[in-house]
Coordinates of C-alpha atoms in Angstrom, one line a residue:
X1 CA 0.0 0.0 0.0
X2 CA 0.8 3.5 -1.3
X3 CA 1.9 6.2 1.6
X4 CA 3.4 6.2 5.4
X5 CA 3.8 2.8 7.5
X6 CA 4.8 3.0 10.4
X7 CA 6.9 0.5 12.2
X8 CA 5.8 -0.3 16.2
X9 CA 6.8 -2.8 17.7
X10 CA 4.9 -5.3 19.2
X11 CA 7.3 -8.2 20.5
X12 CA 8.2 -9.2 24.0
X13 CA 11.7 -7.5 23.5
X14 CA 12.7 -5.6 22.3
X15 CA 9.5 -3.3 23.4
X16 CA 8.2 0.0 22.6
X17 CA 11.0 2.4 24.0
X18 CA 10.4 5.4 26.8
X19 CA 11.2 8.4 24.9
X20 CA 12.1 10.4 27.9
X21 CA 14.4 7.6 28.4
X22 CA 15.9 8.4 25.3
X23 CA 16.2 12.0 25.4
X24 CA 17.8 12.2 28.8
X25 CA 21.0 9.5 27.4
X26 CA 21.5 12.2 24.3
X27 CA 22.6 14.9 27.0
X28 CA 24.6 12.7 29.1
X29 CA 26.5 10.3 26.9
X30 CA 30.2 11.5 27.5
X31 CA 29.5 11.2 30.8
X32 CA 32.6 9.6 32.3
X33 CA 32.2 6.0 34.5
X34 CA 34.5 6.9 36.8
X35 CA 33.2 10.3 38.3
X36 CA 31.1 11.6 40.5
X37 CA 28.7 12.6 38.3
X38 CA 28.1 9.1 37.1
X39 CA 28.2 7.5 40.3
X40 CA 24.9 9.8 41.7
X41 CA 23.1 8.6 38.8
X42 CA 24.2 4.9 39.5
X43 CA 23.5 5.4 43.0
X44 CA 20.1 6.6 42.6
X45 CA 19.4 4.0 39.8
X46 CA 20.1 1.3 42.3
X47 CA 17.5 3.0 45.0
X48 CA 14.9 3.1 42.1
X49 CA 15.7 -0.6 41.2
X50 CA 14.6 -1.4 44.3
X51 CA 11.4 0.4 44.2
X52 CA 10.7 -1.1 40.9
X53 CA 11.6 -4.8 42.6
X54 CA 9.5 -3.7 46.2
X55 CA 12.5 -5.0 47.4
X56 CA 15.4 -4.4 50.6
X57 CA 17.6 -7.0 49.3
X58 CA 21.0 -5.7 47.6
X59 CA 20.2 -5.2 43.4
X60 CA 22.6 -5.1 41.0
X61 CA 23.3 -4.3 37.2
X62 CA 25.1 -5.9 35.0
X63 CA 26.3 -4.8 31.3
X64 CA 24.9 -7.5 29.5
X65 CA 21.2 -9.0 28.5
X66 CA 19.7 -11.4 30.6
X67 CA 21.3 -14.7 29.8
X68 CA 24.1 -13.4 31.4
X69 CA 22.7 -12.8 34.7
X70 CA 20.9 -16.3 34.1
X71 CA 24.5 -17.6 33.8
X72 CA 25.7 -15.6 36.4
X73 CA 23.4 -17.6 38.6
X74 CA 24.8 -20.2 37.9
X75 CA 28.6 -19.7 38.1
X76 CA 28.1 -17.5 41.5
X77 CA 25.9 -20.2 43.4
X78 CA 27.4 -23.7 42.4
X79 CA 30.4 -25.7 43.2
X80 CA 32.0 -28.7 41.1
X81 CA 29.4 -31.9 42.0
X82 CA 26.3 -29.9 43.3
X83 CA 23.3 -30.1 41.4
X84 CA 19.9 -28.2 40.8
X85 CA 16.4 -28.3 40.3
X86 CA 14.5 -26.9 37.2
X87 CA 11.1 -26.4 36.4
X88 CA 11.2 -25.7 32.9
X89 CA 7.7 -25.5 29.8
X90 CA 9.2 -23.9 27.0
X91 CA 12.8 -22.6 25.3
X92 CA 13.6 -20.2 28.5
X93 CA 13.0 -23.2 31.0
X94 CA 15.6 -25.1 28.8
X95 CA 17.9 -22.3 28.7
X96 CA 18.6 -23.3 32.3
X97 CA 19.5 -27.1 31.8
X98 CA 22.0 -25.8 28.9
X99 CA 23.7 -22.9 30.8
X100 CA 24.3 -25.9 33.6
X101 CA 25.6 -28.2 30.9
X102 CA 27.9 -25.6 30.2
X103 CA 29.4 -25.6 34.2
X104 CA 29.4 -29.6 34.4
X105 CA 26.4 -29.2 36.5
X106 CA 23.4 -32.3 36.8
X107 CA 20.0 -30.6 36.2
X108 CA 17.5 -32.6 37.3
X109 CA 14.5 -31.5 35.1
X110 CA 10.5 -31.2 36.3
X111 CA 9.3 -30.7 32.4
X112 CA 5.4 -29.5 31.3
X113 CA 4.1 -29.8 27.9
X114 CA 4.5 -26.6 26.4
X115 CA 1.3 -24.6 26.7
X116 CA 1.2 -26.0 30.5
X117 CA 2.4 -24.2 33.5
X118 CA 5.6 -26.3 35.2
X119 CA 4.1 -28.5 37.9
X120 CA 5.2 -26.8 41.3
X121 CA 3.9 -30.3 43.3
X122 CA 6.2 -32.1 41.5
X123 CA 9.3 -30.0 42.0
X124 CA 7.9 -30.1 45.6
X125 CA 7.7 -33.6 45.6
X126 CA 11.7 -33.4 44.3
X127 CA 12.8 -31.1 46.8
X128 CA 11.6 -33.5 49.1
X129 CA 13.0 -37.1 47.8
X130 CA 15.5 -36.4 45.1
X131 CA 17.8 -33.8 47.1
X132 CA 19.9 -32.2 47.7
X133 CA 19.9 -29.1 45.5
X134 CA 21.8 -26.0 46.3
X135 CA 19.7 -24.0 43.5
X136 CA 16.1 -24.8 42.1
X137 CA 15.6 -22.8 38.5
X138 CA 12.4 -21.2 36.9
X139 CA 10.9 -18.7 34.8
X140 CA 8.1 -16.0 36.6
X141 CA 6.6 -15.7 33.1
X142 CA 7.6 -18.4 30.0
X143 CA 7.1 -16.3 27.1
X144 CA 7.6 -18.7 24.6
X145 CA 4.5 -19.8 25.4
X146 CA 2.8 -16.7 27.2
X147 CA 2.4 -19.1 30.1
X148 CA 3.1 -17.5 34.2
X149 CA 4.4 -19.9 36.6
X150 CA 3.3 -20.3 40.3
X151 CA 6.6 -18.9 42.2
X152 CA 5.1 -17.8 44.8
X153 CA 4.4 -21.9 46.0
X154 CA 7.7 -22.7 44.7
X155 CA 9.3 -20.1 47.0
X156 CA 7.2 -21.0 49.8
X157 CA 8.0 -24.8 49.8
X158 CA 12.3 -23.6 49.4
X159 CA 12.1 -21.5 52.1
X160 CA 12.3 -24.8 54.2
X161 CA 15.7 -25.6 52.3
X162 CA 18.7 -23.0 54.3
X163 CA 21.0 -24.8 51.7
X164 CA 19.0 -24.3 48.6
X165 CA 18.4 -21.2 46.8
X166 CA 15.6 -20.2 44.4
X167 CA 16.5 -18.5 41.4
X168 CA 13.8 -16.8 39.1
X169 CA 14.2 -15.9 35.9
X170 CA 11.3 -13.3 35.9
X171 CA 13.1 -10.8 32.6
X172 CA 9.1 -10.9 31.6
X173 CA 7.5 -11.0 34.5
X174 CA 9.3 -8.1 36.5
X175 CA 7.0 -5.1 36.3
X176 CA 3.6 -7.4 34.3
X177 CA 3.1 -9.7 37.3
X178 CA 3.1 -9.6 40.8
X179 CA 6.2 -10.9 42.4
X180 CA 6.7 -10.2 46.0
X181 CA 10.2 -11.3 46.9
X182 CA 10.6 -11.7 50.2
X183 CA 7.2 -13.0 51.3
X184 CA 7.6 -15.6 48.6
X185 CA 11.1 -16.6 49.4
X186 CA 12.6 -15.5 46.3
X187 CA 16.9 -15.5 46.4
X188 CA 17.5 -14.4 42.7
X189 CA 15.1 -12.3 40.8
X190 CA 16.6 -11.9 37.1
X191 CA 15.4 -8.9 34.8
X192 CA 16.1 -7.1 31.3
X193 CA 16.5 -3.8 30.0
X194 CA 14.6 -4.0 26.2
X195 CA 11.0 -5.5 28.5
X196 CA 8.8 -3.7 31.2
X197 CA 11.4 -0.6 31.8
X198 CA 11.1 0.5 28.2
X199 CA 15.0 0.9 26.9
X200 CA 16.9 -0.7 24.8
X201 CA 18.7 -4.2 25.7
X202 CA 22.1 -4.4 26.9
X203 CA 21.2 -4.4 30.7
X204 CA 20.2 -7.0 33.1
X205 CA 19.6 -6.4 36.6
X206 CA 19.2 -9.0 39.7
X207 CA 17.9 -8.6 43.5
X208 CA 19.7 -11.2 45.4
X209 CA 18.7 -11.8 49.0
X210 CA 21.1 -12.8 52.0
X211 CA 20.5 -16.5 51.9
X212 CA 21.8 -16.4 48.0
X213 CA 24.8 -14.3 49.9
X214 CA 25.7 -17.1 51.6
X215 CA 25.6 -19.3 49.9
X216 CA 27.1 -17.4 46.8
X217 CA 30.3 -17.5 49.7
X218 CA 30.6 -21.1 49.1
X219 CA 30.7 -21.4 46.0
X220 CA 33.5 -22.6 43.9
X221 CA 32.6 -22.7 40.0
X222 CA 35.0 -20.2 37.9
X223 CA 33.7 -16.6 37.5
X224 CA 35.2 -13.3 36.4
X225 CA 33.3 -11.1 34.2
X226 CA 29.9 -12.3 36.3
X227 CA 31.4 -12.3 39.6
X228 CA 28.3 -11.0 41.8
X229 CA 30.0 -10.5 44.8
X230 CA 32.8 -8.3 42.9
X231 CA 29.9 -6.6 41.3
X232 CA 28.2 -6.0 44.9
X233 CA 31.5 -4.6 46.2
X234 CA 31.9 -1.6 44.1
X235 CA 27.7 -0.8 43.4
X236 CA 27.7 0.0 46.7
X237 CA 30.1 2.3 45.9
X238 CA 28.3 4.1 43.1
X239 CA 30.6 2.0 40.7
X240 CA 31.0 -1.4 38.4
X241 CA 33.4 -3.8 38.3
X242 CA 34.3 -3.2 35.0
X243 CA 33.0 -0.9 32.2
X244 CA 29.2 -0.1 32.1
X245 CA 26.8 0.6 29.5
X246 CA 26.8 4.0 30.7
X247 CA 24.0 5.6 28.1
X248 CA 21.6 2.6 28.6
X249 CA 22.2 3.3 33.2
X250 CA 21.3 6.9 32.6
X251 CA 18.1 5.7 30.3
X252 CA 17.5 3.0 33.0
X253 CA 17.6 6.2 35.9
X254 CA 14.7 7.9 33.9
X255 CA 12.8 5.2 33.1
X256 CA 12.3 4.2 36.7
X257 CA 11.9 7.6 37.4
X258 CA 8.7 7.6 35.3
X259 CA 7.8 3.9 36.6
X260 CA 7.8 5.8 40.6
X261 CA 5.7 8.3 39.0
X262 CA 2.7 6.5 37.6
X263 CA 3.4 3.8 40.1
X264 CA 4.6 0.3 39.8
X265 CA 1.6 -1.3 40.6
X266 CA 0.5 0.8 37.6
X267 CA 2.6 -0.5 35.5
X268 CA 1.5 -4.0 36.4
X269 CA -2.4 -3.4 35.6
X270 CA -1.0 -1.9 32.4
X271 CA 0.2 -5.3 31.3
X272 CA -3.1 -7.4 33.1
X273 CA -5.5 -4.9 31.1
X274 CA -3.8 -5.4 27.6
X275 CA -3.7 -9.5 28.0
X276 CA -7.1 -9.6 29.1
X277 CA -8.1 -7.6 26.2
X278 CA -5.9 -9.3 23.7
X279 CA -7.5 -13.2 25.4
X280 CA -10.7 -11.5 24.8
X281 CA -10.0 -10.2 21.3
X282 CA -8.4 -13.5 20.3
X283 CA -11.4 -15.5 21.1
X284 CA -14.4 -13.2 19.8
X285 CA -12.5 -13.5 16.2
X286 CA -12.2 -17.6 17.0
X287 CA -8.9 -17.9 17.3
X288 CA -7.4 -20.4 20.3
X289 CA -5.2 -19.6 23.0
X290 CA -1.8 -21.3 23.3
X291 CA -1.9 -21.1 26.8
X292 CA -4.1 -24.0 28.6
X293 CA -4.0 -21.8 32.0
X294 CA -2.0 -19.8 33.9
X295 CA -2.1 -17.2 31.3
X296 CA 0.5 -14.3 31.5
X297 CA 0.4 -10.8 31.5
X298 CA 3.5 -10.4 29.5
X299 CA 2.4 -11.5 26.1
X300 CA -0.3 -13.7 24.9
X301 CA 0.4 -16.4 22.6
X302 CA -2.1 -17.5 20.0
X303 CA -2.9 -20.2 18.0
X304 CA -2.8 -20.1 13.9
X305 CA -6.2 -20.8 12.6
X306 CA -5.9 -24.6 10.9
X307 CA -4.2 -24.3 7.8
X308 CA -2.1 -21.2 8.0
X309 CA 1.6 -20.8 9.3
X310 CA 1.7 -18.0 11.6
X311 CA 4.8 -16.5 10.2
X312 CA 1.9 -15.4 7.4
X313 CA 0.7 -13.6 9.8
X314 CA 3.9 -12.3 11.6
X315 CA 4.9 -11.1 7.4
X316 CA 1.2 -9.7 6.4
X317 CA 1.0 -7.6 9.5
X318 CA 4.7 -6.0 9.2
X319 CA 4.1 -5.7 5.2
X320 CA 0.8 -3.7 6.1
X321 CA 0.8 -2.2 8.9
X322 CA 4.2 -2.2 10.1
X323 CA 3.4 -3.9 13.3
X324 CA 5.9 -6.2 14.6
X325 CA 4.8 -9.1 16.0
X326 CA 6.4 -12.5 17.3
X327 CA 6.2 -15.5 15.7
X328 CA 6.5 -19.5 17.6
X329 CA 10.0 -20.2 18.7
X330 CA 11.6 -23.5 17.7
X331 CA 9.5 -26.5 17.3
X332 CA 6.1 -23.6 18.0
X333 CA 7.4 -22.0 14.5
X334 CA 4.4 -21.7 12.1
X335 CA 1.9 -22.6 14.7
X336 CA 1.3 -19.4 17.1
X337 CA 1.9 -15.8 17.1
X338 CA 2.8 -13.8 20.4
X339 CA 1.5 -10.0 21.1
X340 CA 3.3 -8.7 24.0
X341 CA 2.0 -6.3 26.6
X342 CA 5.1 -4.7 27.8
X343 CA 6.9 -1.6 27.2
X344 CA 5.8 1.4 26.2
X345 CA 2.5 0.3 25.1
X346 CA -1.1 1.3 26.1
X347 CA -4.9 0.4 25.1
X348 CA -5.0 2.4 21.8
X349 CA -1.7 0.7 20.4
X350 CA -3.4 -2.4 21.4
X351 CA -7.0 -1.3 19.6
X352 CA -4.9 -1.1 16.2
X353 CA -2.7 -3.5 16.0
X354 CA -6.2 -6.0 16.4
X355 CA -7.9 -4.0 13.9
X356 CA -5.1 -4.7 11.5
X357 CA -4.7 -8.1 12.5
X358 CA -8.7 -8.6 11.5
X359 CA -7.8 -7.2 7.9
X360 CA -4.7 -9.8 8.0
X361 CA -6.9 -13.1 8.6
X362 CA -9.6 -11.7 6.2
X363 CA -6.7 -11.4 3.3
X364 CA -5.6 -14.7 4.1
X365 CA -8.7 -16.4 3.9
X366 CA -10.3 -16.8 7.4
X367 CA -14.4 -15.9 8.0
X368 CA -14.3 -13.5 10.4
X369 CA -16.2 -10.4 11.1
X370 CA -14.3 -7.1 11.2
X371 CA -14.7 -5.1 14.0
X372 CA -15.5 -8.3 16.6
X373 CA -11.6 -8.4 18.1
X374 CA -11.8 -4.8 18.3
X375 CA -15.2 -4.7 20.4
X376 CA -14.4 -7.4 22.4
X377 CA -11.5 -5.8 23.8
X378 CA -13.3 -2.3 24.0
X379 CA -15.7 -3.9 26.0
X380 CA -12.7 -5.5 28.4
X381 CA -11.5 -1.5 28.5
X382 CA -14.8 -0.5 29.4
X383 CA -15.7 -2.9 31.9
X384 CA -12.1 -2.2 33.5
X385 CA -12.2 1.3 33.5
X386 CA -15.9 1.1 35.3
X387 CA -14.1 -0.6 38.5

């Protein structure tokens, strides 16, 4: 089509980016690591960290995306012959059981059909008979299949174990679900720059609470680059390690600046109003949810109707609209597309991108009646905004 198309992205990361985030690195990028001036912002980005976590426990940010604070998790809490526990339904779940692999650690796997949330009463049932385990693994959100685990039992049932840690990768599900980390027991809490904070990627961030402390003191797999306790020795100090994405810390400092404004909790209802909307949408327009249960907040993953590959989809809406959706990853290739609900991203971004994606199944062949995703999740908004 003839004229402007605008490109918005739509995946669940990179996301929609925070232009005040933006702005603020373009006046500040030759700002020097190893000044004063840098280590007030890093300071104060820390102490917002931990409002955006509702957490006491130490934080800490590391120059890199978030499979390296997933492998730092690894490295810092293990020794040579311990083992660990993971709860793993989809291709982040299994990212665990490879980064262990890599550090000659046993993973001993509790595995749910993808689609399913990871059974917690069967890693519970582990815990108990198939110990020890000095770390037990799992996602807050899977978003390969848009599916939110119960951590919050998880933690619970670990709290029992002084010798175990619990280690969540929650890069999704930090600021779209609720996650309340010391109530819940939660030792590691893993996030990312490019999701719910609205930058670009090249950060991850962790909150790591004093029973991971200790037990990070015992441990004896190699580290260097990820070497937390390093890491925890000069943030307190307003500094890193080594060198720091410095631009992407000063676009983290406004960014949680404007998530303390509006509030996190905010934030959080941001990301439950757009899944419910999009669930609601998907089904009025007769298209099936990937998810059995446990839906998540973060993104919603749906179904190809029978007959078409969902990278049609993924192309059609790009080509037309410029809307930049996810497709299946590995063996879900071709059979579901994702819509995330993180970022930058509010009700009427949502309201077009499923008006375009009702032109998209009409042009490729499916019955449907324009306008019925649309109303369905105007009615959501509606009901929602009543409350």
């Amino acid at each position: 089509m003839p004229g402007i198309i605008k490109e918005r992205l739509f995946t669940p990361g990179p996301t929609p980016l925070l232009m005040e985030a933006q702005a603020r690195t373009l006046t500040a990028a030759n700002i020097h690591h190893r000044t004063e001036a840098f280590r007030k912002i890093m300071t104060e980005t820390l102490s917002l960290l931990k409002y955006y976590y509702d957490t006491q426990n130490d934080v800490l940010i590391l120059s890199c995306s978030g499979t390296g604070a997933m492998e730092g998790s690894i490295s810092n809490l293990l020794s040579p012959g311990e083992r660990i526990l993971v709860g793993t339904a989809g291709k982040f779940g299994e990212r665990w059981t490879g980064l262990a692999q890599a550090y000659g650690i046993e993973a001993v796997k509790v595995e749910s059909p993808y689609g399913q949330p990871v059974n917690i009463a069967e890693m519970k049932q582990k815990l108990a008979s198939a110990g020890p385990f000095r770390a037990v693994y799992i996602q807050a959100t899977e978003t390969s299949t848009a599916v939110m685990n119960d951590v919050r039992s998880l933690g619970e049932a670990v709290k029992n174990y002084p010798e175990t840690a619990l280690v969540v990768d929650a890069i999704t599900g930090l600021g779209t679900s609720e996650l309340r980390i010391a109530d819940w027991g939660l030792d590691i809490v893993i996030g990312g720059s490019q999701k719910a904070v609205m930058i670009p990627p090249g950060l991850a961030f962790l909150s790591v609470s004093e029973k991971a402390w200790g037990l990070i003191a015992k441990s004896r797999l190699p580290k260097y680059y990820f070497d937390f306790a390093k890491e925890r020795k000069n943030q307190v100090k307003g500094e890193t390690a080594y060198t720091p994405a410095t631009t992407l810390i000063i676009s983290l400092h406004a960014a949680l600046e404007y998530i303390q404004r509006i509030g996190r909790e905010n934030l959080i209802a941001n990301a439950a109003l757009l899944a419910e909307a999009s669930r609601a949408a998907a089904q009025a327009l007769g298209l099936k949810l990937f998810a059995a249960s446990s839906y998540a907040n973060a993104a919603t993953a749906i179904c190809a109707p029978a007959g078409v590959d969902s990278g049609a989809i993924v192309k059609e809406l790009r080509a037309r609209f410029g809307a930049v959706i996810a497709n299946g990853q590995g063996s879900m290739k071709g059979q579901l597309f994702r819509l995330a609900h993180l970022g930058y991203y509010d009700m009427a971004d949502l309201f077009a991108l499923l008006a375009g994606l009702e032109i998209v199944l009409l042009k490729l062949g499916q019955k449907i009646e324009l306008g019925s995703g649309v109303r369905a999740a105007q009615e959501v908004y509606l009901r929602r905004a009543a409350q």
